[in-house]
Short mmCIF file of C-alpha atoms in Angstrom, two decimals:
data_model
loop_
_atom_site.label_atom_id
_atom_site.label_comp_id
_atom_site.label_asym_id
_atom_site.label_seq_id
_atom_site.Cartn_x
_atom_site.Cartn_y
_atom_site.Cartn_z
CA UNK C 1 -7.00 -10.19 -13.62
CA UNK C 2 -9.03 -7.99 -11.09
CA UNK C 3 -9.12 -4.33 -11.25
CA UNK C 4 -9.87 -1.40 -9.32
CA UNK C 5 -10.78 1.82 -10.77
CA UNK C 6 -11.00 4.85 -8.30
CA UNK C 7 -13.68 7.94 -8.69
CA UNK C 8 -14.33 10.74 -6.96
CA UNK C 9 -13.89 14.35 -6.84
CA UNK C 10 -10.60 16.09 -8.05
CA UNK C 11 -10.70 19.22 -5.88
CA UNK C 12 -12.35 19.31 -2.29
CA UNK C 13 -12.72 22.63 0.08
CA UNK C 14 -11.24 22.76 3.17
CA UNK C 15 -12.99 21.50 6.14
CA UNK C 16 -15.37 19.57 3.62
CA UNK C 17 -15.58 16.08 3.40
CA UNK C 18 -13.27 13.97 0.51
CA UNK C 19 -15.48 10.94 -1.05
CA UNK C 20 -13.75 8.19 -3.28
CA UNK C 21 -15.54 5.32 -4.88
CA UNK C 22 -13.49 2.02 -6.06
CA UNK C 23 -14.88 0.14 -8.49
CA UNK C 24 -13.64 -3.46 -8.77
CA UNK C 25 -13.93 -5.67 -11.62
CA UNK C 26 -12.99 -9.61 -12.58
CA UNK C 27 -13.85 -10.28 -8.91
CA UNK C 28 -16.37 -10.49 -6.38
CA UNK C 29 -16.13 -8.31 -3.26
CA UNK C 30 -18.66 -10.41 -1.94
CA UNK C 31 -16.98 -13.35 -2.38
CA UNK C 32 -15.29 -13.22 1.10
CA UNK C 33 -12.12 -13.94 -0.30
CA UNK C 34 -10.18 -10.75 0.26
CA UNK C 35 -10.25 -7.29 2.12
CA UNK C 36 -10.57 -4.05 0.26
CA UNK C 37 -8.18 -1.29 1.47
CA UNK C 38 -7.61 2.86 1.18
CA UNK C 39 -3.74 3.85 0.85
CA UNK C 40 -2.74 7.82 0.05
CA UNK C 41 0.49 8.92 -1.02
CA UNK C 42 1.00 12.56 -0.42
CA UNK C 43 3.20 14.23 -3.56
CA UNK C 44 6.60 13.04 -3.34
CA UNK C 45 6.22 10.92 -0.47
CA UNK C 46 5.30 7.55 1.24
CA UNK C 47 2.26 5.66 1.64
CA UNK C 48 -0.08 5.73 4.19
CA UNK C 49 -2.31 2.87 4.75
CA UNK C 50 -6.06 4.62 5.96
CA UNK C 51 -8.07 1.22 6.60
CA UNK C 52 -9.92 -1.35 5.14
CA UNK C 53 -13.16 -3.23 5.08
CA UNK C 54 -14.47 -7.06 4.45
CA UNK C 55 -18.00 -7.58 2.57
CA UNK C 56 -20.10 -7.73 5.70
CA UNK C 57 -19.16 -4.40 6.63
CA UNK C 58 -16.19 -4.79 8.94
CA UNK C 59 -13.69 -1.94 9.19
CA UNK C 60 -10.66 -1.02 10.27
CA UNK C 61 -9.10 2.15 10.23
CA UNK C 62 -5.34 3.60 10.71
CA UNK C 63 -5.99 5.13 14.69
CA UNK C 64 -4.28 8.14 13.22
CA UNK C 65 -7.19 9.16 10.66
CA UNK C 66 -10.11 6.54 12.40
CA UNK C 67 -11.70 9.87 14.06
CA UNK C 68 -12.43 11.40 10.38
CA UNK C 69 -12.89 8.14 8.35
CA UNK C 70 -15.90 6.06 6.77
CA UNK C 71 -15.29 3.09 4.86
CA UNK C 72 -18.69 1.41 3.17
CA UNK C 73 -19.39 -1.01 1.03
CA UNK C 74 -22.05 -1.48 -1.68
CA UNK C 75 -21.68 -5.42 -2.69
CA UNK C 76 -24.38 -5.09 -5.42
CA UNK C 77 -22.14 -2.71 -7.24
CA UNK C 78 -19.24 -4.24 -6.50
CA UNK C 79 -17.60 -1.15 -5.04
CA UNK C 80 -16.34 0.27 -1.84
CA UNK C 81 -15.95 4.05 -0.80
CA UNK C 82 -14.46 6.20 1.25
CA UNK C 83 -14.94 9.48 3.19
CA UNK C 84 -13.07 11.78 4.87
CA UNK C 85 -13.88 14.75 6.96
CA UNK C 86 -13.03 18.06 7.72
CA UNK C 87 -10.06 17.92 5.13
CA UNK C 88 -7.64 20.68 5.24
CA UNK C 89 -4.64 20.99 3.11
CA UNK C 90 -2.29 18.42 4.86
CA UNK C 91 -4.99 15.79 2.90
CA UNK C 92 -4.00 16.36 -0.46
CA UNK C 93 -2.71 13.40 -1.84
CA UNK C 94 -3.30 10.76 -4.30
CA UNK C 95 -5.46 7.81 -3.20
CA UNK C 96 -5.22 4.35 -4.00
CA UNK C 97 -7.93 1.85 -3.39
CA UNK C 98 -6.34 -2.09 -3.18
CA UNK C 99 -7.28 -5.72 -3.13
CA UNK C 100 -5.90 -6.20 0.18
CA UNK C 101 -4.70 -10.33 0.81
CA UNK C 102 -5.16 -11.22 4.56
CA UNK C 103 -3.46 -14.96 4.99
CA UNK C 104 -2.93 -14.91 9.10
CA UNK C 105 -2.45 -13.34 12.40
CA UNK C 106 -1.73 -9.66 11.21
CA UNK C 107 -1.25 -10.68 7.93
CA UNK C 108 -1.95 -8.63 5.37
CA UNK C 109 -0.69 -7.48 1.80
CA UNK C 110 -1.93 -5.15 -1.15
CA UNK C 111 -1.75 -7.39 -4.07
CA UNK C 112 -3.98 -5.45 -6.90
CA UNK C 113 -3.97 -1.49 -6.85
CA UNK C 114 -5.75 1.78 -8.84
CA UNK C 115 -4.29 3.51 -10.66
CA UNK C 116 -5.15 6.28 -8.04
CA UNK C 117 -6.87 9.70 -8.28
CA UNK C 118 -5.24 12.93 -7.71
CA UNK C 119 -7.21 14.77 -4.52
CA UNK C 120 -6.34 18.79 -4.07
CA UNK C 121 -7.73 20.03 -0.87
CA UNK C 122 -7.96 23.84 -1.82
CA UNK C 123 -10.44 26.45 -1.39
CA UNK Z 1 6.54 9.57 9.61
CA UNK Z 2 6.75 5.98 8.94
CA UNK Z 3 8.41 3.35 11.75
CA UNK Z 4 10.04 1.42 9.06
CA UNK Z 5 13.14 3.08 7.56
CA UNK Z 6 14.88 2.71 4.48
CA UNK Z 7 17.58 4.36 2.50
CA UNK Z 8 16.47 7.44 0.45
CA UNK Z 9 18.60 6.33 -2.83
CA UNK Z 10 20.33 3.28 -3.70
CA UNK Z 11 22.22 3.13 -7.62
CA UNK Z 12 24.20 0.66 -9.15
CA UNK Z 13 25.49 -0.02 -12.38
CA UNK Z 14 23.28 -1.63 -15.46
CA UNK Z 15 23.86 -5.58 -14.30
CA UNK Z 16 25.53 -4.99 -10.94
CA UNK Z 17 23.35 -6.31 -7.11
CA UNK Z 18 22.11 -3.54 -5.01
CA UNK Z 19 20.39 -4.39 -1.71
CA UNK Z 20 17.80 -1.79 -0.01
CA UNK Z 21 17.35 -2.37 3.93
CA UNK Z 22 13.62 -1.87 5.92
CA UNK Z 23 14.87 -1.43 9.25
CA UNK Z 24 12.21 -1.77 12.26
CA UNK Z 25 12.00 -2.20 15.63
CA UNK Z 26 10.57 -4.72 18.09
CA UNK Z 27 6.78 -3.45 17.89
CA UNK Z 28 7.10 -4.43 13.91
CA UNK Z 29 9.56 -6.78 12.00
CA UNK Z 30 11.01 -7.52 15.49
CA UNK Z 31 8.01 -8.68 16.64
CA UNK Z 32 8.08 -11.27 13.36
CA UNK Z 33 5.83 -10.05 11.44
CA UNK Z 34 6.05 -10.32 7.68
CA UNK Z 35 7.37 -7.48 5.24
CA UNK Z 36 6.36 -7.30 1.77
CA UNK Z 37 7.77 -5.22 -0.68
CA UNK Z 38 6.17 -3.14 -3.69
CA UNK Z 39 8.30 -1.64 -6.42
CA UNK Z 40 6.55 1.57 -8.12
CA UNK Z 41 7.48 3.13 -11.38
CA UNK Z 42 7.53 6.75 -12.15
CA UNK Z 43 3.91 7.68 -12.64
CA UNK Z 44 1.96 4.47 -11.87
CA UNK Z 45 0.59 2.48 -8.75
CA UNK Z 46 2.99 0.81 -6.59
CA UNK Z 47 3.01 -3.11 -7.90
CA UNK Z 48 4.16 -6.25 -5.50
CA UNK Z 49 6.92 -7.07 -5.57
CA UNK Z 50 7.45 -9.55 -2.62
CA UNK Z 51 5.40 -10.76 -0.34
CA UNK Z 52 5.16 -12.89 3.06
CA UNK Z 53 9.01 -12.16 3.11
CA UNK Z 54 10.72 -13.75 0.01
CA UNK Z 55 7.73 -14.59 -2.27
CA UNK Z 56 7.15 -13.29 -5.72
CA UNK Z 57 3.80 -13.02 -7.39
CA UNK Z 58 3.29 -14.41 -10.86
CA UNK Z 59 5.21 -12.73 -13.19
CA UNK Z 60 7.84 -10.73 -11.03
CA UNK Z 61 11.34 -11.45 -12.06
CA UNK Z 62 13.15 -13.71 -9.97
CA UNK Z 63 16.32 -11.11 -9.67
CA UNK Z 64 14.42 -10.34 -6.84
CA UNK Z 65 14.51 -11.75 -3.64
CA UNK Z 66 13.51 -10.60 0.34
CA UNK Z 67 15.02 -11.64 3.40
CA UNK Z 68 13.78 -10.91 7.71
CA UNK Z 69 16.12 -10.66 10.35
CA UNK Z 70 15.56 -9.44 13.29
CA UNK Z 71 14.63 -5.90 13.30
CA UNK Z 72 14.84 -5.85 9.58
CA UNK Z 73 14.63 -6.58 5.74
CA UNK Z 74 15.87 -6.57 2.86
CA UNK Z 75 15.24 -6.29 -1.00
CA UNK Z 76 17.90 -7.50 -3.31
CA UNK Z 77 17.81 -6.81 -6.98
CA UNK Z 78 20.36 -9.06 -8.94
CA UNK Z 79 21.21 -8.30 -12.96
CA UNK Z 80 20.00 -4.78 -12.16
CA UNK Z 81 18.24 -3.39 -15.39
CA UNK Z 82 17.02 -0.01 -16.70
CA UNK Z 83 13.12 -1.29 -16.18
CA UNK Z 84 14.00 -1.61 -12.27
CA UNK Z 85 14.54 2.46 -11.96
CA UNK Z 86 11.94 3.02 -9.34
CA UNK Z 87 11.01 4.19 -5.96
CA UNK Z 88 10.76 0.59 -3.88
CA UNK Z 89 8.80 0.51 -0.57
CA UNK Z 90 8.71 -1.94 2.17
CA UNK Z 91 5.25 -3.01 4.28
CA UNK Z 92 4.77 -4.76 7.32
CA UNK Z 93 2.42 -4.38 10.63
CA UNK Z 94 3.25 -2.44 13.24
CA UNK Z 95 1.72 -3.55 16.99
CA UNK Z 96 1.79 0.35 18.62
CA UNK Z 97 -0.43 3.01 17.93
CA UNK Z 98 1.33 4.17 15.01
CA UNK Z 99 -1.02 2.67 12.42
CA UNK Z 100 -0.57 -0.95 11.97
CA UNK Z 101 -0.31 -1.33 8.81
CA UNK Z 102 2.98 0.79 7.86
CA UNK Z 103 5.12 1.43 4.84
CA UNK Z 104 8.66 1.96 4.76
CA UNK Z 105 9.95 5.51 3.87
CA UNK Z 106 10.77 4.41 0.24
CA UNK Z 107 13.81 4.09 -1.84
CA UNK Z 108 14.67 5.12 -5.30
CA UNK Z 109 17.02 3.10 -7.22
CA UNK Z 110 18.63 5.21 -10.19
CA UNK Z 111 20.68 2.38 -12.68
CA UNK Z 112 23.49 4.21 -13.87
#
């Protein structure tokens, strides 16, 4: 049964940048066989998909968050991170990293999540 | 502010059906693509519950069930227990700027 295991910072400053690792475990990100995704939930609201990349490096980003958003991978560690810039208090949420299933044209579903961290932005 | 809406509560009684409805437009489900559907209990990660439409993972309950039509979806929950008390959320992709890959507004079911 894969896992994911976010890490990162509790508490980030406004305008500084947010950084999130996910850890995955009982699977290979390199294997090819899935894309790895960022989703935030801010309190007592909905989710909000923020992209997703493949092991070779390939990204794609929600066009409402693209201008402030890196997504890497490090295959050897079997993890894949996120960044986010010039935060201000609007990014508080909790973020989820997922195994994200692509099957087609458009196609795409989270089928394994984090349990997700907790980010404040605050000064 | 999410293109795919849903009811904010649904409740039924302990063994009654209760339906929740994703409704879209034609840049999303109108468009055909898929909706999936993930059920998330207080406190944890959303889980799938659905997916591709009317599909359920390994290990989901078959009380629950999806439909598509047209501009919409549905999630029915049959035999409705005290375990299914939780906010449900529909997914699909979304062809306008809006973010492609877009989650309904959520809905919590409360079993009476």
């Amino acid at each position: 049964q894969v896992q994911l295991q976010e890490s990162g910072p509790g508490l980030v400053k406004p305008s500084q940048t947010l950084s999130l690792t996910c850890t995955v475990s009982s699977d290979s990100i390199s294997s090819g066989g899935y894309h790895w995704s960022w989703i935030r939930q801010h309190p007592g609201m909905g989710l909000e998909w923020i992209g997703y990349i493949y092991y070779n490096g390939n990204t794609y980003y929600n066009p409402s968050l693209k201008s402030r958003v890196t997504i890497s991978v490090d295959t050897s560690e079997n993890q894949f991170s996120l960044k986010l810039s010039s935060v201000t208090a609007a990014d508080t949420a909790v973020y989820y990293c997922a195994r994200t299933n692509y099957y087609g044209s458009a196609g795409y579903y989270f089928d394994h999540w984090g349990q997700g961290t907790l980010v404040t932005v605050s000064s | 502010q999410s293109v795919l809406t849903q009811p904010p509560s649904v409740s039924g009684a302990p063994g009654q059906r209760v339906t929740i409805s994703c409704t879209g437009s034609s840049s999303n489900i109108g468009a055909g693509y898929d909706v999936h559907w993930y059920q998330q209990l207080p406190g944890t990660a959303p889980k799938l519950l659905i997916y591709v439409n009317n599909n359920r993972p390994s290990g989901v309950s078959d009380r629950f069930s999806g439909s598509r039509s047209g501009t919409s979806a549905s999630l029915a929950i049959t035999g409705l227990q005290a375990e299914d008390e939780a906010d449900y959320f529909c997914q699909s992709h979304d062809s306008s700027l809006s973010g492609n890959y877009v989650f309904g507004t959520g809905t919590k079911v409360t079993v009476l």
